Amino acid sequence: MVITTYSKEEILEILSAIADPEIPVVSIQEIGMLRDVVVSEDGYEVLLTPTYTGCPAMGIIEADIKAILQEKGIASVKVTLIYSPAWSTDWMSDEAKEKMRKYGIAPPAHSSCGSIFKTEQEVVCPHCSSQDTEMISRFGATACKALYKCNSCKEPFEYFKCH
Amino acid sequence: MAKQDALFKYTLRLGDNALILSQRLSEWCSYAPLIEEDLALTNLSLDMIGRAQALLKYAGEIEGMGKTEDTLAFRRSERQYYNNLLVEQPNGDFAFTMARQLFISAFELYFYSEMEHSKDKTFAAIAAKTLKEVKYHLEHAKDWVIRMGDGTGESHYRIQHAVNELWMYTGELFEMDDVDKDLIEQGIATDLDAIRPLWNKYIGDVLETAALIVPENGYMQTGSRKGIHTEHLGHLLCEMQYLQRAYPDAKW
């Protein structure tokens, strides 16, 4: 039997230090992947939701979670993937979006994804804030991003797709 | 038919459709006509492998014999696969790949829109997630089909040819057997008769915009519900399963 010495909030606090492997300026909590922690006699169950079903970062994140808790001497950790409710960019805080923009990635344009294909025409350049941007490809280097270029400052950039 | 049995077969069918098309699309990696397209096709492939993983894992749980998603993907032979014939068709040229994608993504859009309301909670959750991804796949395929159809003489000829050649595999998407009927009664499965008119309308509209002719419904290929496939699936599985067949349980 494991003696529970950490509360759910404390575990969440520890885990909030874990960065998204693809976008290291935001944490897995800020991006909305870290959903909950269930504390029981058997240990700690961390509930994670993938951004995209095939997100290859999930394995790394799971390893990160176990490693960071191990450092605190917490060994009985189970990471469970949940699909419901489906992850949405709506869960991202304005603060997280701002960090993303400073990092050079245009954050999801709107809080609601009613019309994905309308929002993707209104992407603002993260470098010069120009609205004169053009989509190069709807699919980018990771599942969650699209490729754009700015017609004002001529810089290419990535856009975090509305989901 | 026992409920578990029907649910197992149905889940395999959905998982296999995602897995096999994912494998097909991955064949484009480093071969696509543009680098952006290379990224796009592998992105689609990645979404589908994620969906296949979730569905096959669930299938293993339903069956209760301790099989994982990997066992189901790598240790079944052709006759034990239930994917639609359309997804196993070779990539052909880029027009073939895009026509196939248009037909399948449009089907999946309507299919998973219904499944989002399934009484089976796992299906409903996977459907909600899948739906967000499929919208992007469909938009991509639609854009290309219109661009090729309404493009040069050569691109128009190629996409019309692809549409004509693949048409005979589209009927099977809507085939239902006892598995479907059982699960529809329980509010779990999607009624394919209900989504067929929506699919027809959508495809008709896109092909019209692309200045393409909708083929007439002639003979339709069939067999996958019983595990009977075209010759192409065997070759695909040979390559996909080689390592796990040669070195069972290999890890690296």
PDB file of N, CA and C in Angstrom, chain A residues 84, chain B residues 10 109-129 131 183-191 195:
ATOM      1  N   SER A  84     -12.373  11.895 -24.031  1.00  0.00           N
ATOM      2  CA  SER A  84     -13.574  12.694 -23.847  1.00  0.00           C
ATOM      3  C   SER A  84     -13.462  13.529 -22.583  1.00  0.00           C
TER       4      SER A  84
ATOM      5  N   TYR B  10     -17.217  -4.950 -35.427  1.00  0.00           N
ATOM      6  CA  TYR B  10     -17.488  -3.586 -35.877  1.00  0.00           C
ATOM      7  C   TYR B  10     -16.295  -2.669 -35.549  1.00  0.00           C
ATOM      8  N   LEU B 109     -16.737  11.913 -42.559  1.00  0.00           N
ATOM      9  CA  LEU B 109     -17.355  13.096 -41.967  1.00  0.00           C
ATOM     10  C   LEU B 109     -18.788  12.784 -41.528  1.00  0.00           C
ATOM     11  N   TYR B 110     -19.571  12.206 -42.437  1.00  0.00           N
ATOM     12  CA  TYR B 110     -20.960  11.894 -42.088  1.00  0.00           C
ATOM     13  C   TYR B 110     -21.049  10.743 -41.098  1.00  0.00           C
ATOM     14  N   PHE B 111     -20.172   9.766 -41.283  1.00  0.00           N
ATOM     15  CA  PHE B 111     -20.165   8.595 -40.409  1.00  0.00           C
ATOM     16  C   PHE B 111     -19.889   8.987 -38.954  1.00  0.00           C
ATOM     17  N   TYR B 112     -18.819   9.730 -38.735  1.00  0.00           N
ATOM     18  CA  TYR B 112     -18.450  10.081 -37.363  1.00  0.00           C
ATOM     19  C   TYR B 112     -19.345  11.172 -36.777  1.00  0.00           C
ATOM     20  N   SER B 113     -20.002  11.965 -37.642  1.00  0.00           N
ATOM     21  CA  SER B 113     -20.976  12.935 -37.125  1.00  0.00           C
ATOM     22  C   SER B 113     -22.125  12.200 -36.441  1.00  0.00           C
ATOM     23  N   GLU B 114     -22.511  11.051 -37.009  1.00  0.00           N
ATOM     24  CA  GLU B 114     -23.560  10.228 -36.395  1.00  0.00           C
ATOM     25  C   GLU B 114     -23.019   9.519 -35.160  1.00  0.00           C
ATOM     26  N   MET B 115     -21.824   8.984 -35.310  1.00  0.00           N
ATOM     27  CA  MET B 115     -21.247   8.175 -34.232  1.00  0.00           C
ATOM     28  C   MET B 115     -20.959   8.992 -32.970  1.00  0.00           C
ATOM     29  N   GLU B 116     -20.830  10.292 -33.133  1.00  0.00           N
ATOM     30  CA  GLU B 116     -20.622  11.161 -31.983  1.00  0.00           C
ATOM     31  C   GLU B 116     -21.766  10.994 -30.974  1.00  0.00           C
ATOM     32  N   HIS B 117     -22.924  10.545 -31.460  1.00  0.00           N
ATOM     33  CA  HIS B 117     -24.097  10.377 -30.582  1.00  0.00           C
ATOM     34  C   HIS B 117     -24.319   8.918 -30.204  1.00  0.00           C
ATOM     35  N   SER B 118     -23.327   8.074 -30.465  1.00  0.00           N
ATOM     36  CA  SER B 118     -23.456   6.650 -30.143  1.00  0.00           C
ATOM     37  C   SER B 118     -23.647   6.435 -28.650  1.00  0.00           C
ATOM     38  N   LYS B 119     -24.397   5.369 -28.313  1.00  0.00           N
ATOM     39  CA  LYS B 119     -24.576   5.043 -26.888  1.00  0.00           C
ATOM     40  C   LYS B 119     -23.309   4.421 -26.309  1.00  0.00           C
ATOM     41  N   ASP B 120     -22.420   3.983 -27.185  1.00  0.00           N
ATOM     42  CA  ASP B 120     -21.147   3.453 -26.717  1.00  0.00           C
ATOM     43  C   ASP B 120     -20.222   4.650 -26.456  1.00  0.00           C
ATOM     44  N   LYS B 121     -19.844   4.824 -25.201  1.00  0.00           N
ATOM     45  CA  LYS B 121     -19.107   6.037 -24.819  1.00  0.00           C
ATOM     46  C   LYS B 121     -17.731   6.137 -25.482  1.00  0.00           C
ATOM     47  N   THR B 122     -17.069   4.993 -25.646  1.00  0.00           N
ATOM     48  CA  THR B 122     -15.749   5.012 -26.282  1.00  0.00           C
ATOM     49  C   THR B 122     -15.881   5.457 -27.736  1.00  0.00           C
ATOM     50  N   PHE B 123     -16.876   4.911 -28.436  1.00  0.00           N
ATOM     51  CA  PHE B 123     -17.105   5.321 -29.830  1.00  0.00           C
ATOM     52  C   PHE B 123     -17.404   6.813 -29.910  1.00  0.00           C
ATOM     53  N   ALA B 124     -18.262   7.285 -29.015  1.00  0.00           N
ATOM     54  CA  ALA B 124     -18.658   8.697 -29.058  1.00  0.00           C
ATOM     55  C   ALA B 124     -17.429   9.591 -28.852  1.00  0.00           C
ATOM     56  N   ALA B 125     -16.558   9.193 -27.928  1.00  0.00           N
ATOM     57  CA  ALA B 125     -15.370  10.001 -27.638  1.00  0.00           C
ATOM     58  C   ALA B 125     -14.396   9.994 -28.818  1.00  0.00           C
ATOM     59  N   ILE B 126     -14.156   8.813 -29.375  1.00  0.00           N
ATOM     60  CA  ILE B 126     -13.234   8.716 -30.515  1.00  0.00           C
ATOM     61  C   ILE B 126     -13.818   9.485 -31.707  1.00  0.00           C
ATOM     62  N   ALA B 127     -15.134   9.402 -31.874  1.00  0.00           N
ATOM     63  CA  ALA B 127     -15.789  10.087 -32.995  1.00  0.00           C
ATOM     64  C   ALA B 127     -15.622  11.602 -32.879  1.00  0.00           C
ATOM     65  N   ALA B 128     -15.810  12.136 -31.686  1.00  0.00           N
ATOM     66  CA  ALA B 128     -15.719  13.589 -31.496  1.00  0.00           C
ATOM     67  C   ALA B 128     -14.312  14.081 -31.862  1.00  0.00           C
ATOM     68  N   LYS B 129     -13.342  13.286 -31.479  1.00  0.00           N
ATOM     69  CA  LYS B 129     -11.944  13.625 -31.731  1.00  0.00           C
ATOM     70  C   LYS B 129     -11.637  13.509 -33.238  1.00  0.00           C
ATOM     71  N   LEU B 131     -13.634  13.591 -35.744  1.00  0.00           N
ATOM     72  CA  LEU B 131     -14.371  14.544 -36.559  1.00  0.00           C
ATOM     73  C   LEU B 131     -13.586  15.834 -36.806  1.00  0.00           C
ATOM     74  N   LEU B 183     -26.133  -3.678 -33.934  1.00  0.00           N
ATOM     75  CA  LEU B 183     -25.615  -2.528 -33.196  1.00  0.00           C
ATOM     76  C   LEU B 183     -26.429  -1.255 -33.436  1.00  0.00           C
ATOM     77  N   ILE B 184     -27.055  -1.152 -34.605  1.00  0.00           N
ATOM     78  CA  ILE B 184     -27.919   0.017 -34.858  1.00  0.00           C
ATOM     79  C   ILE B 184     -29.119  -0.049 -33.903  1.00  0.00           C
ATOM     80  N   GLU B 185     -29.663  -1.268 -33.741  1.00  0.00           N
ATOM     81  CA  GLU B 185     -30.799  -1.445 -32.827  1.00  0.00           C
ATOM     82  C   GLU B 185     -30.455  -0.999 -31.407  1.00  0.00           C
ATOM     83  N   GLN B 186     -29.213  -1.205 -31.044  1.00  0.00           N
ATOM     84  CA  GLN B 186     -28.790  -0.829 -29.691  1.00  0.00           C
ATOM     85  C   GLN B 186     -28.317   0.624 -29.596  1.00  0.00           C
ATOM     86  N   GLY B 187     -28.418   1.341 -30.715  1.00  0.00           N
ATOM     87  CA  GLY B 187     -28.023   2.751 -30.704  1.00  0.00           C
ATOM     88  C   GLY B 187     -26.518   2.953 -30.677  1.00  0.00           C
ATOM     89  N   ILE B 188     -25.772   1.929 -31.101  1.00  0.00           N
ATOM     90  CA  ILE B 188     -24.305   2.013 -31.046  1.00  0.00           C
ATOM     91  C   ILE B 188     -23.702   2.368 -32.403  1.00  0.00           C
ATOM     92  N   ALA B 189     -24.189   1.701 -33.453  1.00  0.00           N
ATOM     93  CA  ALA B 189     -23.586   1.876 -34.779  1.00  0.00           C
ATOM     94  C   ALA B 189     -24.286   2.964 -35.588  1.00  0.00           C
ATOM     95  N   THR B 190     -23.638   3.380 -36.657  1.00  0.00           N
ATOM     96  CA  THR B 190     -24.196   4.390 -37.564  1.00  0.00           C
ATOM     97  C   THR B 190     -25.005   3.696 -38.658  1.00  0.00           C
ATOM     98  N   ASP B 191     -26.214   4.213 -38.909  1.00  0.00           N
ATOM     99  CA  ASP B 191     -27.035   3.653 -39.977  1.00  0.00           C
ATOM    100  C   ASP B 191     -26.521   4.198 -41.314  1.00  0.00           C
ATOM    101  N   ILE B 195     -26.782   7.925 -44.121  1.00  0.00           N
ATOM    102  CA  ILE B 195     -25.750   8.886 -44.544  1.00  0.00           C
ATOM    103  C   ILE B 195     -25.457   8.826 -46.051  1.00  0.00           C
TER     104      ILE B 195
END
